[in-house]
Short mmCIF file of C-alpha atoms in Angstrom, two decimals:
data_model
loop_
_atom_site.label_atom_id
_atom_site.label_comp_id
_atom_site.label_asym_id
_atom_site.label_seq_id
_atom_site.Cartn_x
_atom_site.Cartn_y
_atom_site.Cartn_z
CA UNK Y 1 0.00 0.00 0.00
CA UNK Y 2 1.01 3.42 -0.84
CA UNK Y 3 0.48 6.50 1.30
CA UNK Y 4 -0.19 10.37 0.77
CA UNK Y 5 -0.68 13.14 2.53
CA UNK Y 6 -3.79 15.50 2.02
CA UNK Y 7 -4.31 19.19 2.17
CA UNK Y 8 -7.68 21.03 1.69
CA UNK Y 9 -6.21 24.49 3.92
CA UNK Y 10 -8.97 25.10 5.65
CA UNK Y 11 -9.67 27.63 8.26
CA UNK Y 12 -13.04 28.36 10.10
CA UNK Y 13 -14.50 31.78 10.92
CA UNK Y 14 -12.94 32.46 14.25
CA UNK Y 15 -9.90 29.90 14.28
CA UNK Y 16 -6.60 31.71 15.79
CA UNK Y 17 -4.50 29.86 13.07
CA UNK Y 18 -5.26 32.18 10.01
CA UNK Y 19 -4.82 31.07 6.45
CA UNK Y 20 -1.09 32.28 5.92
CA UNK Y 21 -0.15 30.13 8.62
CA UNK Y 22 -2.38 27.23 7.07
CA UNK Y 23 -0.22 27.73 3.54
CA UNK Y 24 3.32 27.91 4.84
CA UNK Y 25 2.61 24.51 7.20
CA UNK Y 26 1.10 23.29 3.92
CA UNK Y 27 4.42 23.82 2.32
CA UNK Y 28 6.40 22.72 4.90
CA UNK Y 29 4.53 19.66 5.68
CA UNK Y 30 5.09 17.98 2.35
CA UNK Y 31 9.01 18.66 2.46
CA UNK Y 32 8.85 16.13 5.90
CA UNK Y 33 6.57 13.54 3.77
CA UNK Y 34 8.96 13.54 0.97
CA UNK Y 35 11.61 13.04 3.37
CA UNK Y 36 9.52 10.58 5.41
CA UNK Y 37 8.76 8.41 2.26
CA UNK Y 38 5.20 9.50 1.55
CA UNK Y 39 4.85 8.37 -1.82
CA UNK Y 40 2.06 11.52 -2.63
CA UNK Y 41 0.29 15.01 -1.79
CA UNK Y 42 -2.71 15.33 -2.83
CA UNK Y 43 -4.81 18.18 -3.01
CA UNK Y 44 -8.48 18.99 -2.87
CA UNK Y 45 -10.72 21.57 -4.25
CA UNK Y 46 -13.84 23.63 -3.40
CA UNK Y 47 -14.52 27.28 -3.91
CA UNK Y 48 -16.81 30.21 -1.93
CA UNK Y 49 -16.90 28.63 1.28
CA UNK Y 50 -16.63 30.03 4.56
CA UNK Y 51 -13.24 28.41 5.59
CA UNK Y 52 -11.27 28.99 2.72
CA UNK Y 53 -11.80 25.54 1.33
CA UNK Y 54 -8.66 25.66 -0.87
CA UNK Y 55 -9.63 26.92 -4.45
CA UNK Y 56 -6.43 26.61 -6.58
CA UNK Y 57 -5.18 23.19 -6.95
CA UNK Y 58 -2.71 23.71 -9.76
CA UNK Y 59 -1.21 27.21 -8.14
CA UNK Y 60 -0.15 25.30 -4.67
CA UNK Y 61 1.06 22.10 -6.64
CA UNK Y 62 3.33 24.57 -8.99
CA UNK Y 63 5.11 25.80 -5.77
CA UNK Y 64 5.10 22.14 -3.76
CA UNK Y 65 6.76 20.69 -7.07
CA UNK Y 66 9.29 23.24 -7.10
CA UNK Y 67 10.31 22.69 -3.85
CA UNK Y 68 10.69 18.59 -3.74
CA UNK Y 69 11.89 15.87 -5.88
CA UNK Y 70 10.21 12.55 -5.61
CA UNK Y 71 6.79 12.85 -3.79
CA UNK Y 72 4.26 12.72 -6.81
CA UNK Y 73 1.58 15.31 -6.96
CA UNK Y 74 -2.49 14.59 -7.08
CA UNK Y 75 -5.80 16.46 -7.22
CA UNK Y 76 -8.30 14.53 -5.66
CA UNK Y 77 -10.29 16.25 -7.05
CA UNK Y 78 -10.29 19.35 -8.89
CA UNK Y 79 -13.64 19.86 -10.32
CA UNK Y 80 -13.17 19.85 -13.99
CA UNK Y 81 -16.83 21.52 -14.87
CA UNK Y 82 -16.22 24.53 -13.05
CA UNK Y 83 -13.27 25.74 -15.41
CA UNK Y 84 -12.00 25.63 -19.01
CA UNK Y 85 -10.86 22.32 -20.29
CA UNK Y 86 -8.54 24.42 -22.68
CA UNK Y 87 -6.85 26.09 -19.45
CA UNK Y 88 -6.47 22.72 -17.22
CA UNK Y 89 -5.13 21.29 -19.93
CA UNK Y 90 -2.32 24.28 -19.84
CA UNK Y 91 -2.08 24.76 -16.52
CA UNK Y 92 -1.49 21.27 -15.58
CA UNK Y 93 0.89 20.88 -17.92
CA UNK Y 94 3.23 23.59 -16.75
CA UNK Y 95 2.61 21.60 -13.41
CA UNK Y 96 3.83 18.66 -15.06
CA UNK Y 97 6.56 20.01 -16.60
CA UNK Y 98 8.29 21.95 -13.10
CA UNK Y 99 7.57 18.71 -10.90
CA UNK Y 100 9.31 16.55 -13.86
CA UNK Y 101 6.52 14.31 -14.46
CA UNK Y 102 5.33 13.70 -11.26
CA UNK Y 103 1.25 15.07 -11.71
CA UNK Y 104 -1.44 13.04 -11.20
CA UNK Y 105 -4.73 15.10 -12.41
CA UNK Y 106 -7.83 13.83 -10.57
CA UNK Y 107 -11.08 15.62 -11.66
CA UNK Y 108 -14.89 15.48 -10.77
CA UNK Y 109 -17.94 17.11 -11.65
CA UNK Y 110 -18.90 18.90 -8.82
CA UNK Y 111 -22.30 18.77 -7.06
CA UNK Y 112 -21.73 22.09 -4.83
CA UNK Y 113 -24.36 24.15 -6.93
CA UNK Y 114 -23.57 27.83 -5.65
CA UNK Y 115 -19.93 27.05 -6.92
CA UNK Y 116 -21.59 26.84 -10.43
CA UNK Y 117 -23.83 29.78 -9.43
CA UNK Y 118 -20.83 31.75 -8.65
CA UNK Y 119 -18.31 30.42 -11.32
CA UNK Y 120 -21.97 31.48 -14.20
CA UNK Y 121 -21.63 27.43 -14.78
CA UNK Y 122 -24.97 26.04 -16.12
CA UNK Y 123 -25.45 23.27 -12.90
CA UNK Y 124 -27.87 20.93 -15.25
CA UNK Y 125 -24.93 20.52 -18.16
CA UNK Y 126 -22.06 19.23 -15.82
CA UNK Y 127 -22.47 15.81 -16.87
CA UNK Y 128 -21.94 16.39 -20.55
CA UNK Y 129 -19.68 19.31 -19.39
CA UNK Y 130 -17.26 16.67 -17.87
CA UNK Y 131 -17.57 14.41 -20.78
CA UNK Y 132 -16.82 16.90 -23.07
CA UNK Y 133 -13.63 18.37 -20.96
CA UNK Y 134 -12.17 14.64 -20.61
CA UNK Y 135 -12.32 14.55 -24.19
CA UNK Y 136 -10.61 17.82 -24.71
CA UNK Y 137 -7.67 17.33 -22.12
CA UNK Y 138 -6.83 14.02 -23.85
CA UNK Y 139 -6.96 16.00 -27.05
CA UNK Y 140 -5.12 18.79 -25.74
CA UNK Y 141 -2.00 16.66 -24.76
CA UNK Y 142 -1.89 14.61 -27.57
CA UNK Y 143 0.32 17.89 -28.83
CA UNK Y 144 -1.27 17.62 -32.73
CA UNK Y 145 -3.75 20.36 -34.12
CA UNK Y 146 -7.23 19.68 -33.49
CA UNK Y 147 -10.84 21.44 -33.40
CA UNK Y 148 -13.85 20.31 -30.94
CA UNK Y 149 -17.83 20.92 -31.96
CA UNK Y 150 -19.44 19.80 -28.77
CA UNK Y 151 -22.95 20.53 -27.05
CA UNK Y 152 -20.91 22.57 -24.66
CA UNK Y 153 -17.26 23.59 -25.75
CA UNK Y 154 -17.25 24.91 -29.81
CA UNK Y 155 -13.00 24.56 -30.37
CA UNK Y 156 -11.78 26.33 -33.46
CA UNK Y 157 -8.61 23.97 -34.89
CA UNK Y 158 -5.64 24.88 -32.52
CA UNK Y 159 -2.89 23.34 -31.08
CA UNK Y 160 -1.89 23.82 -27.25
CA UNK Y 161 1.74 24.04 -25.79
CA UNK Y 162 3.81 23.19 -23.80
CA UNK Y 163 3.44 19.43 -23.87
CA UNK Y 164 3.35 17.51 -20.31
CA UNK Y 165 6.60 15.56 -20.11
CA UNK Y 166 4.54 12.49 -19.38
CA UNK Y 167 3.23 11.02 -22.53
CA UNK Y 168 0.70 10.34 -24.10
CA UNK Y 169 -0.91 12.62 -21.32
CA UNK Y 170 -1.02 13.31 -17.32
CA UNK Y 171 -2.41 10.19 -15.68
CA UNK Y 172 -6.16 10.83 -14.51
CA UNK Y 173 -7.52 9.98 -11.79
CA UNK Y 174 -11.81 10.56 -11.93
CA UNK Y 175 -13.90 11.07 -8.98
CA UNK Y 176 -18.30 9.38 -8.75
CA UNK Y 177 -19.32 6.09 -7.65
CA UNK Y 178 -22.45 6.05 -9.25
CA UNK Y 179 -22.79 3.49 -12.25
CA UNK Y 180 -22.55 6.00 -14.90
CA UNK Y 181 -19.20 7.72 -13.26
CA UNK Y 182 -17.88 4.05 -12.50
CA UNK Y 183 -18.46 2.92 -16.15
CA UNK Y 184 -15.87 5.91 -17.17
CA UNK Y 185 -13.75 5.23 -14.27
CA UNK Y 186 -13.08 1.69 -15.58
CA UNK Y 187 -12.69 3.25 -19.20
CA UNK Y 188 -10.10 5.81 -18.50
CA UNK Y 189 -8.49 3.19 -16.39
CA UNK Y 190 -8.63 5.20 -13.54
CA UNK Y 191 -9.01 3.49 -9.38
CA UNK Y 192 -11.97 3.73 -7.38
CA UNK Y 193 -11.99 7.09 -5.56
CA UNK Y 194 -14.65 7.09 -2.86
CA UNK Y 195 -14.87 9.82 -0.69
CA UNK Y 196 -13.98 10.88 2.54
CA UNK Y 197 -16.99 10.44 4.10
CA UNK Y 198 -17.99 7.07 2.87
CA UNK Y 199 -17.93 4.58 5.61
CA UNK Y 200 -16.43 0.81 4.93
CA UNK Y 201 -19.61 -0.39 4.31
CA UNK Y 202 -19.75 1.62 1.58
CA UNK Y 203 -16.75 1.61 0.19
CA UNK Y 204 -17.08 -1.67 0.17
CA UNK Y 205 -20.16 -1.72 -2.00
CA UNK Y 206 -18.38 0.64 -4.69
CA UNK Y 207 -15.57 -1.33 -5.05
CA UNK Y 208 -18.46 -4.16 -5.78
CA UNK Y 209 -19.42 -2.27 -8.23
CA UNK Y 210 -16.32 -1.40 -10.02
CA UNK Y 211 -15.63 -4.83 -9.30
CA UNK Y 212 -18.17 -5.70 -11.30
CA UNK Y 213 -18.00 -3.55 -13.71
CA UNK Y 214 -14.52 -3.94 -14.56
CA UNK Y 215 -15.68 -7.65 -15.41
CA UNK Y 216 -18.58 -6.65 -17.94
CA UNK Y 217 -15.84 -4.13 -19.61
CA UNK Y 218 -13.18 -6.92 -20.00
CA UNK Y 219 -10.89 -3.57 -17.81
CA UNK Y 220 -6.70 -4.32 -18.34
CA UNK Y 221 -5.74 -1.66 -16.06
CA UNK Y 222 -4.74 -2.33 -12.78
CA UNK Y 223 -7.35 -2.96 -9.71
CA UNK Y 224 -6.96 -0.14 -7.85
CA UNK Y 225 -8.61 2.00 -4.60
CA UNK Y 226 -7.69 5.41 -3.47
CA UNK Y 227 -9.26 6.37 -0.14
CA UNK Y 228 -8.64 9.84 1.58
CA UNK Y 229 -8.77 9.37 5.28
CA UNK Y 230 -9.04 11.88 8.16
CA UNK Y 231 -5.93 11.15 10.66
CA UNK Y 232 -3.96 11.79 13.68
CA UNK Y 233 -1.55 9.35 15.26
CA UNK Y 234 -0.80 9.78 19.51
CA UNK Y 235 0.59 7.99 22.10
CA UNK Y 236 -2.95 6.62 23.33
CA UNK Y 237 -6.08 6.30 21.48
CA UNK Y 238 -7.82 8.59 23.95
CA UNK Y 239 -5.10 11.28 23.36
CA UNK Y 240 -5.54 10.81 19.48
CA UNK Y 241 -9.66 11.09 19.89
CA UNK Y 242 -8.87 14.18 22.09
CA UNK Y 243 -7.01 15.51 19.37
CA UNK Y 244 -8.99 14.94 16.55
CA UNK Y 245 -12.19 15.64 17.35
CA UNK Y 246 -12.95 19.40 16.65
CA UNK Y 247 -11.58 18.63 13.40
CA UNK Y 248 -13.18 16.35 12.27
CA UNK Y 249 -16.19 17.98 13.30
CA UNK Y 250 -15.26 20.89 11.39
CA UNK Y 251 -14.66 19.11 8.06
CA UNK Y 252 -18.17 17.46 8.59
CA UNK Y 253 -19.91 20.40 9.86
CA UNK Y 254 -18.46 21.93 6.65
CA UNK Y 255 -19.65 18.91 4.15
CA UNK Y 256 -23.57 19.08 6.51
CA UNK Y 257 -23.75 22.89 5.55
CA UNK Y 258 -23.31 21.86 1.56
CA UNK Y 259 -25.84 19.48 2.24
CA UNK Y 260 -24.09 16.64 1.55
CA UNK Y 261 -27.19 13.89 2.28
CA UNK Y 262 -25.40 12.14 5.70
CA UNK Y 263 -26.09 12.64 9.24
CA UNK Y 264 -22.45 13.09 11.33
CA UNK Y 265 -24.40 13.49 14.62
CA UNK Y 266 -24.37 10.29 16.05
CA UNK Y 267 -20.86 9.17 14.50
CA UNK Y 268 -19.79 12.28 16.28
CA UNK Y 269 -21.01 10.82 20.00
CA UNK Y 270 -19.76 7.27 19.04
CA UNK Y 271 -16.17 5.93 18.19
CA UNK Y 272 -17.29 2.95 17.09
CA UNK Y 273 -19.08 4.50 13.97
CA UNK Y 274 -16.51 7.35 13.72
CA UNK Y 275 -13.80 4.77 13.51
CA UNK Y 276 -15.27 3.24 9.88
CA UNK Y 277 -14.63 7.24 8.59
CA UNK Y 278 -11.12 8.23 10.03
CA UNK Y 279 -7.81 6.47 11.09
CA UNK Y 280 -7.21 7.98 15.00
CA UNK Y 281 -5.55 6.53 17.65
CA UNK Y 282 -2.42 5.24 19.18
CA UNK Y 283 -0.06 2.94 16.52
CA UNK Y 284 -2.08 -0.17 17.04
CA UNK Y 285 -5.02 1.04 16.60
CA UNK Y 286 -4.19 3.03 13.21
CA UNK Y 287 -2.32 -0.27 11.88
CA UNK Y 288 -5.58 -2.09 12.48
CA UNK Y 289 -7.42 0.35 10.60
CA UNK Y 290 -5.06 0.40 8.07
CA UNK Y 291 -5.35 -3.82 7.78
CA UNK Y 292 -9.43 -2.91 7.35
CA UNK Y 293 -8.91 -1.14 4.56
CA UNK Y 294 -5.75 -3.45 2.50
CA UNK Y 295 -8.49 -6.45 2.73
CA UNK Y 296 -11.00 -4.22 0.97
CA UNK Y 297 -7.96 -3.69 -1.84
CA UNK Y 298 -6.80 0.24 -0.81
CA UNK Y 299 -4.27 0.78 -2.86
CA UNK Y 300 -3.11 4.25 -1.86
CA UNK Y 301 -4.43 6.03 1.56
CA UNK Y 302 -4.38 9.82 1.15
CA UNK Y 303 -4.46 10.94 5.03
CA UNK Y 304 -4.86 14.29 6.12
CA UNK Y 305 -3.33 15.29 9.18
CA UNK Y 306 -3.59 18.94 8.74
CA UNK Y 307 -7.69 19.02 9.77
CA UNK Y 308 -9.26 22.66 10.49
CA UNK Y 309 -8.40 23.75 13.58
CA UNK Y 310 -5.85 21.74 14.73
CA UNK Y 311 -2.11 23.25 15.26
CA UNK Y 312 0.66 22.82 12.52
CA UNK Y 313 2.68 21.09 15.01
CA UNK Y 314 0.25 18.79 15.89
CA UNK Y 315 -0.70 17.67 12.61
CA UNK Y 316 3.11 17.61 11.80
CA UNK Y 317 3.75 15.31 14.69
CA UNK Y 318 0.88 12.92 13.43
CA UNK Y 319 2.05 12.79 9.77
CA UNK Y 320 5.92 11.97 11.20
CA UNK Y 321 4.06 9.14 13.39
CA UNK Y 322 1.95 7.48 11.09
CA UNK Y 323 5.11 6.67 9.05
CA UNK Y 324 7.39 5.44 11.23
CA UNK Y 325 4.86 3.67 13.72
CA UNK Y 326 2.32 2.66 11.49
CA UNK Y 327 3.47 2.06 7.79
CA UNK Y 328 6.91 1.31 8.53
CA UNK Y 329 6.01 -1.09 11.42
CA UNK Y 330 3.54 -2.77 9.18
CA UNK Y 331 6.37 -3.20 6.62
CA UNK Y 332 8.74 -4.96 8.60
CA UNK Y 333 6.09 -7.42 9.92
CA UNK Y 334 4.68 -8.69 6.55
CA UNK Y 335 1.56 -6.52 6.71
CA UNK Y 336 -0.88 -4.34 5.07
CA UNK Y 337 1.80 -1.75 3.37
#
């Protein structure tokens, strides 16, 4: 199993952190998990919300690539229908070409609709939208002349530079569960992605599905499952709960005020629901989590340490933790990694 760390930079109305503070632990954070031997960052996009959900992907990737070597780089997601294929296609590109290959571009459609409201995005086209920008990016890097006459984008012939140095194209990663976004998932050969807030029960039914799926569409590529996880590693479980808890309440407070269709209340008041949904506790305890999820087929765990609300140091301290205590120890004994 591979692991990443995760940064969505948020800061709630009233926290004494402050967003500056937020970007420069950002930045320093994934110089210790290239030196730890995270294998990723990954980064995740929303826009107009209260905390300052973080709103440009590509920007902070351009400076994290600049300033490491190995770690590959990942947008889980950026949502693809709220901007110009044309652009992305640039942008990531560039991002590409400073980190030396190293981008991974993961993209979703989006189902926040005041970001569409406030981005003058037409919410009822962003399934054909994504279609259509999928189609374009692939086009895009392909690096020959070519025109597009969609329902939604109308492309005169032109040719877009610079070229990512991976070819044919950036890797993509795409984001829905649902049987129409699996069905393209297993085309693009792209892993499962659920979300953050999908318990194992339900993660287990998607990768059913893909599962399943992949089987109907006679799929070649590689059986994969990327799963972000909330995290924080302690000496005792109690001190890790202690810890963890007003952020994680913040990130689902957040996702219950976009209406996301799940009730955090009682997994909130009770561990033993909580703990299907994040990875806290002492070394143990995170290892066994960690076994949970290798014998539904994880892949790669993207964990994010740095919650709202909780201390740089303190989500530093986790992310060093969970390396050494957790992946490494599971390493040496045969185990889940």
């Amino acid at each position: 199993m591979k692991y990443g760390v995760l940064f969505s930079c948020q800061d709630p109305p009233g926290s004494s952190i402050g967003h500056p503070a937020v970007y420069e632990a950002a930045l320093e954070q994934v110089l210790a998990a290239e030196r730890e031997g995270y294998e990723w960052v990954n980064l995740t996009e929303h826009h107009v919300a209260a905390d300052g959900y973080l709103p440009a992907l590509l920007a902070l990737l351009s400076a994290m690539a600049a300033s490491t070597e190995r770690i590959r780089l990942s947008t889980g997601m950026l949502i693809l229908t709220l901007h110009n294929p044309i652009r992305i296609a640039e942008e990531a590109a560039v991002v590409d070409i400073i980190s030396n290959g190293r981008l991974t571009l993961g993209v979703a459609a989006g189902y926040r609709e005041v970001e569409f409201q406030a981005m003058q995005v037409d919410y009822a086209t962003r399934g054909r939208r994504f279609s259509e920008s999928l189609e374009i990016l692939e086009l895009a890097w392909a690096g020959e002349p070519f025109s597009y006459d969609g329902q939604i984008f109308k492309i005169p012939e032109v040719v877009v530079r610079p070229l990512p140095v991976q070819r044919p194209g950036i890797p993509l990663w795409l984001g829905g569960t649902t049987e129409v976004a699996l069905r393209r998932v297993v085309r693009y050969g792209s892993p499962c992605f659920p979300g953050a807030t999908d318990e194992l029960g339900v993660v287990r039914q998607r990768m059913s599905s893909y599962d399943q799926m992949r089987e109907q569409m006679g799929a070649v590529s590689p059986r994969e499952l990327v799963l972000p996880r909330l995290a924080v590693v302690a000496d005792t479980t109690a001190e890790a709960r202690r810890r963890a808890l007003p952020g994680i309440r913040a990130m689902f407070d957040t996702y219950q005020s976009w209406g996301l269709p799940v009730d955090f209340g009682q997994a909130l008041r009770d561990w033993g629901l909580l703990d299907d949904l994040v990875i806290v506790g002492d070394a143990e305890h995170c290892r066994e989590a960690v076994e949970r999820y290798a014998e539904l087929g994880a892949t790669d765990l993207m964990l994010q340490f740095a919650m709202p609300t909780i201390e740089p140091a303190v989500s530093a301290e986790s992310q060093s933790r969970f390396i050494a205590q957790v992946a490494q120890r599971e390493s040496a004994t045969g185990g889940a990694v």
